[in-house]
GROMACS .gro file of C-alpha atoms in nm:
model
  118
    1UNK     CA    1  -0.518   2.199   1.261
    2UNK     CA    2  -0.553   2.047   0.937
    3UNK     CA    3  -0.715   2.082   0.586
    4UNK     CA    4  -0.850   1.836   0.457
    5UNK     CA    5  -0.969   1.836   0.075
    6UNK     CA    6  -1.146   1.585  -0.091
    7UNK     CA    7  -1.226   1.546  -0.506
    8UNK     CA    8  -1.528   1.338  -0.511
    9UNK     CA    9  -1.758   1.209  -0.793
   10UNK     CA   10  -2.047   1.499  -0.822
   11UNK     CA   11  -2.320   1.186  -0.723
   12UNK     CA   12  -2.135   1.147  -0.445
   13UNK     CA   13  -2.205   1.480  -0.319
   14UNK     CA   14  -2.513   1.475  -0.146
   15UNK     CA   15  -2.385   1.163   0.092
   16UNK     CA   16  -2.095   1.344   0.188
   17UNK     CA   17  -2.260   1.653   0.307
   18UNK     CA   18  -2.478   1.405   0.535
   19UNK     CA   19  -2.169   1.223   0.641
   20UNK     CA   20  -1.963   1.537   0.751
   21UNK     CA   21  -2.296   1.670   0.924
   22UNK     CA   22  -2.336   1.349   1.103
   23UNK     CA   23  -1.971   1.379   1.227
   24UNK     CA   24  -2.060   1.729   1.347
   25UNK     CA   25  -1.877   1.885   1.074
   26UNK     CA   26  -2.090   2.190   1.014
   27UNK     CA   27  -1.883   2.466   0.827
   28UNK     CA   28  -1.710   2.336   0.499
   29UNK     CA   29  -1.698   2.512   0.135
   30UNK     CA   30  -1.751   2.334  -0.188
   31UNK     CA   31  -1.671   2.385  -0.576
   32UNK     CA   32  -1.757   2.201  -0.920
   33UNK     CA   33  -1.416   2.147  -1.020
   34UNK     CA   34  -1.283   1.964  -1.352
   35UNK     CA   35  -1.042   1.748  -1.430
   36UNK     CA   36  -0.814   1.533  -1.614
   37UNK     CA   37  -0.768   1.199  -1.520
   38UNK     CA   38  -0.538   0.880  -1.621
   39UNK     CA   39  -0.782   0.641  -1.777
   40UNK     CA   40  -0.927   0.794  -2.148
   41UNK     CA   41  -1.208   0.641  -2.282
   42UNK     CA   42  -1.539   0.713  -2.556
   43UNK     CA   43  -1.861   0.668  -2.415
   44UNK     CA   44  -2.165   0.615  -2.608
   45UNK     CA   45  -2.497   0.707  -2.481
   46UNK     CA   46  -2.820   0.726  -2.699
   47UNK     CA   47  -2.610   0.661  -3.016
   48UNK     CA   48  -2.354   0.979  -2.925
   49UNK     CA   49  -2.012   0.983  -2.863
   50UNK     CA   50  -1.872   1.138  -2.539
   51UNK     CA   51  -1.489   1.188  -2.425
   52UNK     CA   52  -1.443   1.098  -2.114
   53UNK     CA   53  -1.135   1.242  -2.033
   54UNK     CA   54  -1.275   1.594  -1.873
   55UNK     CA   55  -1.426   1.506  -1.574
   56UNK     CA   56  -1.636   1.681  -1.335
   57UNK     CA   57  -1.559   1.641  -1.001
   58UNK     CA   58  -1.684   1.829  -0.657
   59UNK     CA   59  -1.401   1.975  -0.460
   60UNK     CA   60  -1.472   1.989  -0.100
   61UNK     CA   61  -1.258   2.210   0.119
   62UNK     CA   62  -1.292   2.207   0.554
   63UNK     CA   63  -1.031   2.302   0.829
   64UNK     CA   64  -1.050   2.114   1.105
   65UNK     CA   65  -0.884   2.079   1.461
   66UNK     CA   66  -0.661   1.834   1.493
   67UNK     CA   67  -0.859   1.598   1.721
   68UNK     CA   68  -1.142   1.591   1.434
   69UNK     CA   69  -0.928   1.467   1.113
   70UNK     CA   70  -0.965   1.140   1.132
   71UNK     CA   71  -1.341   1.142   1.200
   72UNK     CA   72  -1.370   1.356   0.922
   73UNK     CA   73  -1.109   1.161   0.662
   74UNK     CA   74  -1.376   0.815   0.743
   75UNK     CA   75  -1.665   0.995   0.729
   76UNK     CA   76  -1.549   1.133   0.374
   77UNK     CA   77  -1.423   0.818   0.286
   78UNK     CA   78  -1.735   0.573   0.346
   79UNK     CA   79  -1.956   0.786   0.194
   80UNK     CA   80  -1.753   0.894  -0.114
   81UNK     CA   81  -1.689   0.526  -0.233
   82UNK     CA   82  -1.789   0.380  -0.487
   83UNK     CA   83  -1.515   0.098  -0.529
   84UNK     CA   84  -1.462   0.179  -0.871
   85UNK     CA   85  -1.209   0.347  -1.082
   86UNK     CA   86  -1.273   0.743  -0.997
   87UNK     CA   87  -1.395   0.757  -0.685
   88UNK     CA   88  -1.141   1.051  -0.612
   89UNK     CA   89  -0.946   1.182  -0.382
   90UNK     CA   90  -0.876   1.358   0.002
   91UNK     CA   91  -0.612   1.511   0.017
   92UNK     CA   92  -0.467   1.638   0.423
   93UNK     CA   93  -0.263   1.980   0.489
   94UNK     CA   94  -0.109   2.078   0.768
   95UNK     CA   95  -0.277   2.434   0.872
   96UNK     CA   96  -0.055   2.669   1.062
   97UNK     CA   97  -0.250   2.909   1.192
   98UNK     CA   98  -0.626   3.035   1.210
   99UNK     CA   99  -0.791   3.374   1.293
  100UNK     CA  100  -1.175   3.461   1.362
  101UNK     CA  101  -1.182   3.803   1.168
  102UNK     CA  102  -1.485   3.913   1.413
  103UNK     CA  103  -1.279   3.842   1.761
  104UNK     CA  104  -0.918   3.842   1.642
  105UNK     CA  105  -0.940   3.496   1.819
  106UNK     CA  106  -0.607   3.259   1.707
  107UNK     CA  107  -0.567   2.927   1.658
  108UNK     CA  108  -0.810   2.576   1.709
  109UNK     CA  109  -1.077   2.875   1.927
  110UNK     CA  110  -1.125   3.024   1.559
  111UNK     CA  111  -1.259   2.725   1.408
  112UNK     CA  112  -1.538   2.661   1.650
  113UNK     CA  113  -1.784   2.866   1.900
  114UNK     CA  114  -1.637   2.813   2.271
  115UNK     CA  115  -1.990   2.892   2.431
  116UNK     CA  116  -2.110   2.629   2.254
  117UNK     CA  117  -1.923   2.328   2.415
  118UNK     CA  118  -2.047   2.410   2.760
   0.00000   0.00000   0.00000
């Protein structure tokens, strides 16, 4: 099993979701996140002045079972791009172990509903 955790632009977010649904990812969690990033620059809109250098970011969080990461990773990746500076990051973990509170179930069965593969 792996986590897999992405920091994506927050216009981004809605294309993701539709990507990871597509890919029959259906569980994940999400946050608005901020951050600090490398490049610093002022931004002017409507005659203001705006730092640049907090941005705000969606941080998407799913476990998945080992035979869905790299599904998940291009699925993430295509829709998350951009191709310019910021597009973010995904970031994969190496998940020891799993348990379904409800069933005391262990492992890749706690991620997904057996019945439902039938």
């Amino acid at each position: 099993m792996k986590k897999i955790e992405a920091i994506i632009r927050k216009t981004k977010f809605e294309d993701v979701k539709e990507a990871l649904l597509a890919a029959d990812i259906e569980w994940f969690s999400y946050y608005d996140v901020r951050g600090e990033g490398k490049m610093r620059q002022a931004r002017i809109y409507r005659g203001v002045m705006y730092d640049t250098s907090c941005i705000e970011r969606v941080l998407i969080n799913v476990v998945v079972r080992d035979k869905n990461v790299e599904k998940t990773l291009s699925a993430i990746q295509q829709a998350a791009r951009t191709g310019e500076v910021g597009d973010g990051r995904i970031f994969v973990i190496p998940i020891e172990d799993a348990i379904r509170i409800r069933t005391a179930e262990r492992g890749d069965i706690a991620l997904y509903n057996a019945e439902q593969e039938k």
